[in-house]
Amino acid sequence: MSPLPGILKGLITTARTALRPTHTAEYPDVAPELPPRSRGVIALLEENCTSCMLCARECPDWCIYIDSHKETIPATTEGGRDRQRNVLDRFAIDFSLCMYCGICIEVCPFDALHWSPQFEYAEVDLLDLLHEKDRLGGWMASVPPPPALDEKAAEPAEIAAANRPARGAGLAGGAGGAGGSGPRMPRTVRPRAAGSPRPDAGGSSPAAPSPPDAGEASP
Amino acid sequence: MSLLEATLRAASVLAAFLVLPLLVGQAEHKVMAHMQGRLGPMYAGGFHGWAQLVADGVKFVQKEDITPRAADRWVFRLAPAVALIPYLLAMATIPIHPGVAAVDVPGSLVLVLAATSVGALGTLMAGWASANKYALLGGLRAAAQLVSYELPIVLALASIAMAGGSLSLMALTQAWSPWWLLWQLPGGLVFLVAACAELQRPPFDMPVADAELVMGAWTEYTGLRFAFFLLAEYAGIVVMSLLFAVLWLGGWHGPFEDTLGWLWTLLKGFGVAVLVIWVRVAWPRLREDQLQRLAWLWLVPIALAQLLLTGAGVVMGW
């Protein structure tokens, strides 16, 4: 009930904070320590872009502008067919509209867009926030390598895919797969028709898929 | 006193009046920042932002001086001066060294009391003349606070005057002895609390409670006039801190007081000012009714008891 202890506690807390080092980071003089995957600016790796327009279509506020044209590549072999490919003319992101949702980066099938932690691109004029292709490409230099995976994290999708055996191959030994990943059985591989019939499959057909290991359930 | 000496004394008081509040203000910037885990101003002037308040002053001078159309023009314009000048007067009477005060008058204690009360009138004038409901509410709160907290201050000072047997600050400081630290302690605490309230400092800043009243009586002020109100607040801290240091902590009493007396006075006063700042950082604002309750149910009775104790002590010859 007495107000005294709380009052003294307030004084003690402030005094103790005053004696400790401060938390202030003097930003313009000291670079801030940004966490991994910081969303500063979107960088463009132009060589990867196929002008597929997926990013521009998915962008919620329509701040990506893409212009491209088709070029014909003459046939390399005699009597072959000419091929066409897209050439990127303009790729621009208007950062005065961008809301940094990152959907364009998620949706890009060719890894042409990347997050860069660089954030110091404020402009006096709003119109200067429209970054064209070359400026977006310039940000690529500041894109950090992806951070290391956590311990016990799941395998990255591309490595898992590379470790997977080719379809129908390497099943004879039971423990298949390239890269020597041990007894782990890839789930998506269609099992051989020959084998012990599944107990719940009934007598439908001998071609019914059955797992090579008894523990593995059917998809 | 020759004209030259009078001019010299006035000039030195004016210099102290312009420098000491800035020192306290800068100390508040830095102490408050560190108590909140921040650094405070770091750039103005180069070394740890020592010139921040000078820069603030320059900024205030550049701003437009606006008088609202509906305002009571003359009262509105006069209010900052009414808030500021009394503290100048009060500062002049405070003894800082054995036998040294800018103005040594026999009843300087009464003079200081009167002057600080007039200072609070400036807030009242500002609140009334602004023609703004927030300013008016702030002014009324300031008036209520002034009425409640003048009494504890007067009672606490009366106790000191009884103990020292004088109404002159110089004579009271002369009569001070370390025994007063204990004997006059309750009165001293009452004075500290009441002084914070009289200055409308947190946790007693209901008249300027920014979440409720924008800026209270100062809402309509801009530029230099607003800066004068701020300066008056910090000058008030200086005056109240020095007053407490002189009357309760013995002012110049200390080692080598014949040569270093002024330093002891200033150091003690600065210590009290830091305490005022500390309290501001640590404690939340009281509610208006809690404020009145504290004054009438705690401070006034304690001050009366102190007066009784002092009376007994004087009669018994402690």
Coordinates of C-alpha atoms in Angstrom, one line a residue, chain A residues 7-182:
Chain A
I7 CA 9.0 5.5 -5.8
L8 CA 12.4 4.3 -4.7
K9 CA 12.4 1.6 -7.3
G10 CA 11.8 4.2 -10.0
L11 CA 14.8 6.2 -8.9
I12 CA 17.0 3.0 -8.7
T13 CA 16.0 1.9 -12.1
T14 CA 16.8 5.2 -13.8
A15 CA 20.1 5.5 -11.9
R16 CA 21.2 2.0 -12.9
T17 CA 20.3 2.7 -16.6
A18 CA 22.3 5.9 -16.4
L19 CA 25.4 4.0 -15.3
R20 CA 25.2 1.3 -18.0
P21 CA 26.4 1.8 -21.6
T22 CA 23.8 3.4 -23.8
H23 CA 22.0 1.6 -26.6
T24 CA 22.3 4.5 -29.1
A25 CA 23.9 3.6 -32.4
E26 CA 25.1 6.9 -34.0
Y27 CA 23.9 5.9 -37.4
P28 CA 25.4 8.2 -40.0
D29 CA 28.8 7.7 -38.4
V30 CA 28.4 4.0 -37.5
A31 CA 26.9 1.6 -40.0
P32 CA 23.9 -0.2 -38.6
E33 CA 24.0 -3.9 -38.1
L34 CA 21.2 -5.2 -40.3
P35 CA 19.8 -8.7 -39.7
P36 CA 20.1 -11.2 -42.6
R37 CA 17.4 -11.0 -45.3
S38 CA 16.9 -7.3 -44.6
R39 CA 14.7 -5.7 -47.2
G40 CA 16.4 -2.6 -48.4
V41 CA 16.1 -2.4 -52.1
I42 CA 15.3 -4.8 -54.9
A43 CA 18.2 -5.7 -57.2
L44 CA 17.9 -7.0 -60.8
L45 CA 20.2 -9.6 -62.3
E46 CA 19.4 -8.8 -65.9
E47 CA 21.0 -11.9 -67.5
N48 CA 18.4 -14.1 -65.7
C49 CA 15.4 -12.1 -66.7
T50 CA 13.3 -13.6 -69.5
S51 CA 10.7 -10.8 -69.6
C52 CA 8.1 -13.3 -68.5
M53 CA 6.2 -10.5 -66.8
L54 CA 5.3 -12.6 -63.8
C55 CA 6.7 -10.0 -61.3
A56 CA 4.9 -7.1 -63.0
R57 CA 1.6 -9.0 -62.9
E58 CA 1.9 -10.1 -59.3
C59 CA 3.0 -6.8 -58.0
P60 CA 0.1 -5.6 -55.8
D61 CA 0.6 -1.9 -56.6
W62 CA 1.8 -2.2 -60.1
C63 CA 5.2 -0.5 -59.6
I64 CA 7.2 -2.7 -62.0
Y65 CA 7.5 -1.6 -65.6
I66 CA 8.8 -4.1 -68.3
D67 CA 9.2 -3.5 -72.0
S68 CA 10.7 -6.2 -74.2
H69 CA 10.8 -7.3 -77.8
K70 CA 11.4 -10.6 -79.6
E71 CA 14.5 -11.3 -81.6
T72 CA 15.0 -14.1 -84.1
I73 CA 17.9 -16.4 -83.7
P74 CA 18.8 -17.9 -87.0
A75 CA 18.9 -21.7 -87.1
T76 CA 22.3 -23.2 -86.2
T77 CA 22.0 -26.2 -88.3
E78 CA 21.2 -26.5 -92.0
G79 CA 17.5 -26.7 -92.6
G80 CA 16.7 -26.1 -88.9
R81 CA 14.1 -23.7 -87.6
D82 CA 14.7 -20.1 -86.6
R83 CA 14.2 -19.5 -82.9
Q84 CA 12.9 -16.5 -81.0
R85 CA 13.9 -15.1 -77.7
N86 CA 12.8 -12.1 -75.6
V87 CA 15.1 -9.2 -75.2
L88 CA 14.6 -6.9 -72.2
D89 CA 14.3 -3.3 -73.2
R90 CA 13.2 -1.7 -70.0
F91 CA 12.9 -3.0 -66.4
A92 CA 12.0 -0.3 -63.8
I93 CA 10.7 -0.4 -60.3
D94 CA 9.1 2.7 -58.9
F95 CA 10.2 2.7 -55.2
S96 CA 7.8 5.6 -54.5
L97 CA 5.0 3.0 -55.0
C98 CA 6.8 -0.2 -53.9
M99 CA 5.6 -1.5 -50.5
Y100 CA 8.5 -3.9 -50.1
C101 CA 6.2 -7.0 -50.0
G102 CA 8.8 -9.1 -51.9
I103 CA 6.2 -10.9 -54.0
C104 CA 8.1 -10.1 -57.2
I105 CA 11.2 -11.8 -55.7
E106 CA 9.2 -14.8 -54.5
V107 CA 7.5 -15.2 -57.8
C108 CA 10.5 -14.9 -60.2
P109 CA 11.2 -18.3 -61.6
F110 CA 14.7 -17.5 -62.7
D111 CA 16.1 -15.7 -59.7
A112 CA 16.5 -12.4 -61.5
L113 CA 15.3 -10.3 -58.5
H114 CA 17.1 -10.2 -55.2
W115 CA 16.8 -8.4 -51.9
S116 CA 19.6 -6.1 -51.1
P117 CA 20.0 -4.6 -47.6
Q118 CA 21.1 -1.3 -49.0
F119 CA 18.6 1.3 -47.9
E120 CA 20.2 4.7 -48.4
Y121 CA 18.6 5.8 -51.6
A122 CA 16.4 8.6 -50.4
E123 CA 15.8 11.3 -53.0
V124 CA 14.9 15.0 -52.9
D125 CA 12.5 14.5 -55.9
L126 CA 9.9 11.8 -55.8
L127 CA 10.4 11.0 -59.5
D128 CA 14.0 10.0 -58.9
L129 CA 12.8 7.0 -56.9
L130 CA 11.9 5.3 -60.2
H131 CA 15.0 3.0 -60.6
E132 CA 15.7 1.9 -64.2
K133 CA 17.4 -1.2 -65.4
D134 CA 21.0 -0.1 -64.9
R135 CA 20.4 1.3 -61.4
L136 CA 18.6 -1.9 -60.4
G137 CA 21.5 -3.9 -61.8
G138 CA 23.9 -1.8 -59.8
W139 CA 22.3 -2.9 -56.6
M140 CA 23.4 -6.5 -57.3
A141 CA 26.8 -5.7 -56.0
S142 CA 25.3 -5.2 -52.5
V143 CA 23.3 -8.4 -52.5
P144 CA 24.8 -10.6 -49.7
P145 CA 25.3 -14.4 -50.1
P146 CA 22.4 -16.2 -48.5
P147 CA 22.9 -16.8 -44.8
A148 CA 23.9 -20.3 -43.7
L149 CA 21.2 -22.7 -42.8
D150 CA 20.3 -23.3 -39.2
E151 CA 21.5 -26.5 -37.6
K152 CA 19.1 -29.4 -38.2
A153 CA 17.3 -27.4 -40.9
A154 CA 15.6 -29.2 -43.8
E155 CA 17.8 -29.7 -46.8
P156 CA 17.5 -26.8 -49.4
A157 CA 15.0 -27.8 -52.1
E158 CA 17.6 -27.7 -54.9
I159 CA 20.0 -30.0 -53.1
A160 CA 17.2 -32.4 -52.2
A161 CA 16.3 -32.4 -55.9
A162 CA 19.8 -33.1 -56.9
N163 CA 20.2 -35.9 -54.5
R164 CA 17.0 -37.6 -55.7
P165 CA 17.7 -40.5 -58.1
A166 CA 16.5 -40.3 -61.6
R167 CA 13.1 -41.8 -62.2
G168 CA 13.0 -45.5 -62.0
A169 CA 16.7 -45.8 -61.5
G170 CA 18.6 -47.2 -58.6
L171 CA 15.7 -49.0 -57.0
A172 CA 17.0 -52.5 -57.3
G173 CA 19.2 -52.2 -54.3
G174 CA 16.5 -50.7 -52.2
A175 CA 18.9 -47.9 -51.0
G176 CA 19.2 -45.9 -54.2
G177 CA 20.0 -42.4 -55.1
A178 CA 23.1 -40.5 -56.2
G179 CA 25.3 -38.7 -53.8
G180 CA 25.4 -41.6 -51.3
S181 CA 22.7 -40.2 -49.0
G182 CA 22.5 -43.6 -47.3

